[in-house]
Amino acid sequence: MDETALKIRGLTKTFGTYRAVDQVDLTVRSGTFHGMVGPNGAGKSTTIGMAVGLINPDAGTIDLLGADALADRPRARALTGVLPDGLDFPERLTGAELLRYCAGLRGIRDAAARIDELIEVLGLVKGAATPLADCSTGTRKKVGLAQALLHAPRLLVLDEPFEAVDPVSAAAIRRVLRRFVAGGGTTVLSTHSMLLVEQLCDDVTVIHQGRVVAAGPVSEVAGEIGLEERFVELVSADAPGSADLSWLISG
Amino acid sequence: MTAPSLATPPFTAVATLVRMRATMLRRALRENPAPMVAALAGALAAAWLIRYAVTGDRHTLTVLAGAWVLGWIVLPLLLGGVRGRLRPAQLRLEPITTGPMTTGLLAASAVGIGPAVSLLALSALPVHAAVRHGAGPAVIAAAGALLLWLLGLVGSAVALEAVGRAAGPVGAVLTGTFTGTVMGISGSVWAVAPWIGQVLVTGPPPSAITVLRRVPSDWPLAAATAAPGPATALLLGLTLLVGVGVAAYTTLVRRVLAAGAPFLPRRTDRTPAPAEAVAPPAAPAASPAAAVPADDDLTPISRPISPAARPAEAATVIRGPAWAELDRQDAAEIDLVTPPEPAPLNDATPGPPAPPPAAVPVPVVPTGLQRGAVVAVLHRELRSWARHPLRLQYLTFAVVYGLLLGMLPLLAHVDLLAPWAGPLAVLWASAMAASLVGLDGTALWMPLLTPGGEIAETRGRALAWLVVALPIGVLLTVAGILVAPGVDPLPALAVLPAVLAAGATTPVWVALLRVRPVRDARHPTAADNPTDIVSVLLALAGPLLAAAPAFALVVWGPDGLRPLAPVAGLIAGLAVGRGALWLADDRLARRGTEVLAAAGDRSAPPPPAVPLTWDPQWYRENRSTAWALVLLTAGWIPVLPQGLLVLVLDIRGGWIVASHLAGGARTGVALGMVGLGAAMLLTGLVLWGRRPLT
């Protein structure tokens, strides 16, 4: 049995002269939560974008649930649910209309019950009736998560799913994701919250300057000192300087 | 102790804003050929105006100068020429006070192709005064022209902030009506060609001249020939108008700096539904939900919320505040593991997924048209057409413009164009749809991540446009026929199906080919109009190409075949429409990720810059881009000196082919040159649009 949901090897992407992702290897076990962490500009979103097909890689291979995702994009699209960070929705639709639109795009018949359940579980009763352009970031995240789940994918790829989400909604989202993974699904999430990774994830990959600097089970990567301190250790070589900014307090 | 002023010194502020605008202009010129195309076209028109000033009628010249200033104010709102403008809203956080900010923004707005070309065009006024009356009057006319130019500059800035900022459907419809009316009035002038010819040769009728005396564009030349007293009064009048414009702009800038918008901001908050009633502030928090932030920005964050009032969220809390207390028995009831039933796109997704199989079966991938997906995109698009302010503006503009172009000539007892109101409205509806992909921001990611989503996207967009445009075209055409029963409706009836069929798909291709990202996809305003003139021309090309055979059949065909012209129009429209659809499908399938990157400013990598020095290696590696540059540069030679300059200005020269011929042959060769150059430029634009972004 193939225990790997997503296997990335040698993934590389260069924008102009800037190498955003440099020979990244990533292995995500089936039926697990996999966290991707890294400083701003580390290459997490670019890696995720390439994995799901929003960005064309310059080099590398992506194996998704036993098949070449780059060679067979339609299959990968059918098996993957994606919540990208910072991309627009059809902004004139309400959340509920967006979900019906997604159901239509994917040919899901009798999707009304699923949509109602998602709206209820994610606390979107009000947000689902509001045009997305007028919704808060948190509500948009929840609507985005609902559309990613709607077609019952095998792999969920979530970029900052908890950003700007209130604690109660975050708890509901965690519960939904745990149910998804408990049912055999796999979740990859990119986040800046080390606490979230320690609480939720089985494995973690630390990306820094476009390269993987640590990967493995969370407990192993974190070691004795905890993930947050370990993370700072891993990326501190290029941390911001330590000037005391005395001018800032002199006035 | 007096605190030192924290505001930026006025001169520094003004100079900085001007430098910012100059930098933006330099970058725009380097990265995009469209501004240079507009500059060349404007320079040609300005040259014609100066030439007319030498021999033409004085009053007609002032009418043309006034129309030029009016167009300078209105056209940027319509064609996206404001995208590179500096706006006060962008500078709210800078320590610049209102006065220097207003001065700086106005000075910055003078740095651009539009102001430069307009200054050139308005120099026709002192040229006319110099030729007719001598140096002294020319100086007075020059002063008046300069004031007229300032009036255009300030008017453009006010229009951008006031009209262009109108938000919501009402503002969108008003803006579309305003721009459509101005353009319709300007355009309908050409519908009464004999009258225009008479005006150009002999000048306007006496009654019109009386009215013209009250129009500011008449005042520079009137001052040039008036006695010192009246001349001073006329110039002071122009100065006063400029002052009023500056005052209005200052007010707008002040309000933007203070409140973020020139008018009252649009309300986005709504009264909570009864089910979401707010608990009394004094009520004790019964559960953690009482301190929960609102789930969206429609409710104040600090507002305490009754758990009972928000059943979904309250239930969430009651189950337990920590994710660790997950209870699978009563947790999410939603079935996240069963594939949709039946789900053609997911029917290979296994049922019980735990543990996952060794290799997930390959799902059925749609190979043909997915009717459900197309219908989904159709519904999305129809809702967007009904709700998106800029789409409403485009549609209103197209209807008003088409209607006025067809019907206004009736005022001059010319009813020939009445049946054409429908085709003209459809034509402009097509042209104004040339930027819809960029207008939607990066929403394209959803169909791109869906199997068969690209096909559904192109067809759904085209179908939605057709659903919107078809009744408009038919209604206006029928109305025109009823209004002008004596006019042969066959030409309009022949062209209508052609422009409908080709107009549905051509803008879809253009919008994917030339993606112009909108600054704010969530709350765009008329000032964010991403449509540019090149996209409009490309979108017009398809329907016009499709309409040509049917129109030719009606005008020049044998009488027996004339009734078949509508069928010919439909066939040609379908053929062109299918071709454009193929191009759109190809674009989205092959370059979907690039289109998406171009649609998002934040994610779009900067396009590779063309080297300013000779770099053989770069040209070897970027052959198609190099060809695009060659075609975009050389294409103007047949268009301008070999074509338009022969036709418009009657120039002659040894190297100008048409000048060696006479009569119809000369005209034919010149027209052929224009066609050749247009083809070169079009090919160049296509190649430029396909250049690699990385």
Coordinates of N, CA and C in Angstrom, one line a residue, chain A residues 11-15 19 50 56-60, chain B residues 694:
Chain A
L11 N 11.8 20.1 -6.4 CA 10.9 21.2 -6.9 C 11.7 22.6 -6.9
T12 N 11.6 23.2 -8.0 CA 12.4 24.5 -8.2 C 11.6 25.5 -8.9
K13 N 11.6 26.8 -8.4 CA 11.0 27.8 -9.1 C 11.8 29.1 -9.0
T14 N 12.0 29.8 -10.1 CA 12.7 31.0 -10.1 C 11.9 32.1 -10.8
F15 N 11.7 33.2 -10.1 CA 11.1 34.4 -10.7 C 12.1 35.4 -11.1
R19 N 15.4 33.0 -6.9 CA 15.0 31.6 -6.8 C 14.1 31.5 -5.5
M50 N 2.8 25.4 -6.6 CA 3.2 24.4 -7.6 C 2.6 23.1 -7.4
N56 N 3.6 27.0 -12.4 CA 4.3 26.0 -13.1 C 5.7 25.9 -12.6
P57 N 6.2 24.7 -12.1 CA 7.5 24.6 -11.6 C 8.5 24.6 -12.8
D58 N 9.7 25.1 -12.4 CA 10.8 25.0 -13.4 C 11.4 23.6 -13.5
A59 N 11.4 23.0 -12.4 CA 12.0 21.6 -12.3 C 11.4 20.9 -11.2
G60 N 11.5 19.5 -11.2 CA 11.0 18.7 -10.1 C 9.9 17.8 -10.5
Chain B
T694 N 8.4 34.7 -17.3 CA 9.6 34.4 -16.5 C 10.8 34.0 -17.3

